[in-house]
Structures are given as C-alpha cells and as structure tokens.
Amino acid sequence: MTETGTPVVRAVGVCKSYGRLDVLRGIDLEVASGEVMCLIGPSGSGKSTFLRCINHLEKVDAGELYVDGELVGYRKGGDKLYELKESEVAFKRRSIGMVFQRFNLFPHMTALGNVIEAPIGVLGKSKAQARARGVELLEQVGLGDKAAAYPNQLSGGQQQRVAIARALAMEPKLMLFDEPTSALDPELVGDVLAVMRDLAEQGMTMVVVTHEMGFAREVGDSLVFMDEGVVVEHGHPRDVLTSPQHERTKSFLSKVL
C-alpha cells in the first residue's frame, strides 16, 4: 500500500481479447507499495498481456486498472469510461518503468546516452543533472565503466542492465519486468537478477513476469500462477512453490522445478 493505504496497482475484473481469443478473463489483483509480485505460468497464459495493460500498452476490454489510485488510460464520467488522449497516457506512463525481454536500446547512443535521453527530453532535466544521475545509475547496475560503450559492444546481460538503468532514470514509482532474463545466455542471468534483487531491497514496487523460480522464492513477496487468462493461485512464493493447492499449479510446477 501507499502511505494513504492505496494499492500501487489494483486490477478489477480486467479482461482482454484479441478477436475471439480471450487472453485475460477477469483478473483481480492488488500490489502494495514496496511489494514484489511475481507472475508465473505457461506461455499464452496472459502474464505479459496483463503487464502491458498496467501501463496501457494494451487497452483493456472490460474491468478497470488503477495505478496509485488513478485509472489507467481512462477517466470516469458517471458510469462511463472515456479514453484519455495519447499525450495524457504518455504523461501518466512516465511514473511506470518497464523492462522488456529484448533490451530495445538505441544502437547509435552510448550506454549513458540511452539512460539520459528520456530525463532530458521528457522530464526536462538539464544535461548536467541527467548525466550525473545517469552515471550513478550505471554504477548502481554494475556498469560504471561502460558509460561510453555502445550497445553492440555490450553483452546481452549488460544491455539489459542498461535498460534497467534507463527505466530507473525516469524515477518510477512502479517497475514492470517482462521476462527480463529469458533472452539471455544462462551465465548472464545472475547479474540481471542481482540488480533486481537490490531494487527490491531498496523498496521498489515491482511486478515481474518470470520463469526464474529461485528469484520468485527468494525475492518475491507474492506469487501469482496464471493459466488461460485467469489467476489460478495466489499466495506467498514459498507456499505456492512448495505446497500448491490447485492441480493445474502442481502440474505446471512439476515441469519447471
């Protein structure tokens, strides 16, 4: 919860379809301030779609999503919802950091250039301010010596850590991670998870779609198992992983643990 007791994320009956395919079928979840919620489940279960709905990269078809008590992507007028203009959505999205499977760095910019671009262009920070903070953030993710390197000079794990620093440069209240280690070679995964673990220890509110069960067990405050667009099981990570209550959860975990 925030200081006012409002969840940072609140989903109420969230539904999303693509044509006849129902991807989300009534998701009800709350994420408290400082909580690390991990989402697990088979491919196609709706995890990543739900994550993208939180910052309105995908529009919900029914239900409501709130971040810090504010409706995502819409305003309410009586019983009706009115979609916000893209500029208004972008303004609200600034407080939500997102890290994707693929790093999406600007290839023509250095690591530091990638990190400072949005704070200067979107937040209106001076170049000196942005650079100073950018150097701090690269140090924080263990890349203080790579500020002048271009993406093609960095490993996948290093690029992902630059992407995390870039998201943090926008001073987000919430960080979303969409399988941030799935595109990495196994030996590079640990460095990225270590950065995420540090963020959790600093109190960052995080929603993480992941296949890394060790991370979910050690760092997560809550674990959500999704399948076919619904929440099948939701509880403390150790409870869900060691004593799942639903047969579908048991079946899934027997294949991945």
Short mmCIF file of C-alpha atoms in Angstrom, two decimals, residues 127-223:
data_model
loop_
_atom_site.label_atom_id
_atom_site.label_comp_id
_atom_site.label_asym_id
_atom_site.label_seq_id
_atom_site.Cartn_x
_atom_site.Cartn_y
_atom_site.Cartn_z
CA LYS A 127 22.11 17.65 -19.41
CA ALA A 128 24.38 18.05 -16.38
CA GLN A 129 21.68 16.79 -14.00
CA ALA A 130 20.80 13.87 -16.25
CA ARG A 131 24.44 12.90 -16.77
CA ALA A 132 25.21 12.95 -13.05
CA ARG A 133 22.19 10.77 -12.28
CA GLY A 134 22.90 8.54 -15.29
CA VAL A 135 26.45 7.85 -14.09
CA GLU A 136 25.04 6.98 -10.62
CA LEU A 137 22.53 4.57 -12.11
CA LEU A 138 25.12 2.84 -14.31
CA GLU A 139 27.26 2.43 -11.20
CA GLN A 140 24.22 1.02 -9.38
CA VAL A 141 23.71 -1.68 -12.04
CA GLY A 142 27.43 -2.51 -12.09
CA LEU A 143 28.29 -0.76 -15.36
CA GLY A 144 30.08 2.37 -14.23
CA ASP A 145 32.95 1.53 -16.57
CA LYS A 146 30.68 1.08 -19.61
CA ALA A 147 29.16 4.57 -19.85
CA ALA A 148 30.85 5.28 -23.20
CA ALA A 149 30.20 1.82 -24.70
CA TYR A 150 27.64 1.32 -27.46
CA PRO A 151 25.06 -1.48 -27.27
CA ASN A 152 26.89 -3.64 -29.82
CA GLN A 153 29.94 -3.55 -27.53
CA LEU A 154 27.95 -4.94 -24.59
CA SER A 155 26.78 -8.46 -23.74
CA GLY A 156 23.07 -9.19 -23.55
CA GLY A 157 23.17 -9.07 -19.77
CA GLN A 158 24.96 -5.73 -19.81
CA GLN A 159 22.43 -4.33 -22.29
CA GLN A 160 19.59 -5.46 -20.05
CA ARG A 161 21.19 -3.75 -17.07
CA VAL A 162 21.47 -0.53 -19.13
CA ALA A 163 17.76 -0.93 -19.92
CA ILE A 164 17.01 -1.17 -16.18
CA ALA A 165 19.11 1.94 -15.50
CA ARG A 166 17.25 3.73 -18.31
CA ALA A 167 13.89 2.86 -16.72
CA LEU A 168 15.09 3.98 -13.27
CA ALA A 169 16.25 7.32 -14.69
CA MET A 170 12.59 8.29 -15.03
CA GLU A 171 12.18 7.99 -11.24
CA PRO A 172 9.31 5.49 -11.47
CA LYS A 173 7.01 4.57 -8.59
CA LEU A 174 6.50 1.14 -10.16
CA MET A 175 8.74 -1.17 -12.20
CA LEU A 176 7.37 -3.81 -14.59
CA PHE A 177 9.65 -6.61 -15.80
CA ASP A 178 8.52 -8.81 -18.69
CA GLU A 179 10.69 -11.95 -18.57
CA PRO A 180 13.83 -9.79 -18.36
CA THR A 181 16.25 -12.74 -18.40
CA SER A 182 14.60 -15.01 -20.97
CA ALA A 183 16.69 -13.72 -23.90
CA LEU A 184 19.98 -14.05 -22.03
CA ASP A 185 22.62 -16.75 -22.02
CA PRO A 186 22.40 -18.66 -18.72
CA GLU A 187 25.67 -17.31 -17.34
CA LEU A 188 24.45 -13.71 -17.75
CA VAL A 189 21.16 -14.16 -15.91
CA GLY A 190 22.60 -13.82 -12.40
CA ASP A 191 23.90 -10.27 -12.91
CA VAL A 192 20.48 -9.02 -14.02
CA LEU A 193 18.67 -10.80 -11.16
CA ALA A 194 21.17 -9.32 -8.69
CA VAL A 195 20.24 -5.81 -9.85
CA MET A 196 16.54 -6.64 -9.47
CA ARG A 197 17.19 -8.08 -6.01
CA ASP A 198 18.91 -4.83 -5.00
CA LEU A 199 15.93 -2.82 -6.25
CA ALA A 200 13.59 -4.97 -4.18
CA GLU A 201 15.75 -4.41 -1.08
CA GLN A 202 15.54 -0.65 -1.72
CA GLY A 203 11.75 -0.89 -1.57
CA MET A 204 10.87 -0.56 -5.25
CA THR A 205 7.37 -1.81 -6.08
CA MET A 206 7.78 -4.44 -8.83
CA VAL A 207 5.63 -6.73 -10.93
CA VAL A 208 7.80 -9.39 -12.54
CA VAL A 209 6.81 -11.92 -15.20
CA THR A 210 9.46 -14.60 -14.80
CA HIS A 211 10.48 -18.21 -15.24
CA GLU A 212 13.17 -17.81 -12.56
CA MET A 213 11.59 -19.73 -9.68
CA GLY A 214 14.59 -19.19 -7.41
CA PHE A 215 14.20 -15.42 -7.77
CA ALA A 216 10.45 -15.69 -7.12
CA ARG A 217 11.07 -17.74 -3.98
CA GLU A 218 13.86 -15.58 -2.57
CA VAL A 219 12.78 -12.06 -3.58
CA GLY A 220 9.05 -12.19 -4.25
CA ASP A 221 6.52 -11.12 -1.64
CA SER A 222 3.68 -12.73 -3.56
CA LEU A 223 3.42 -15.26 -6.37
#
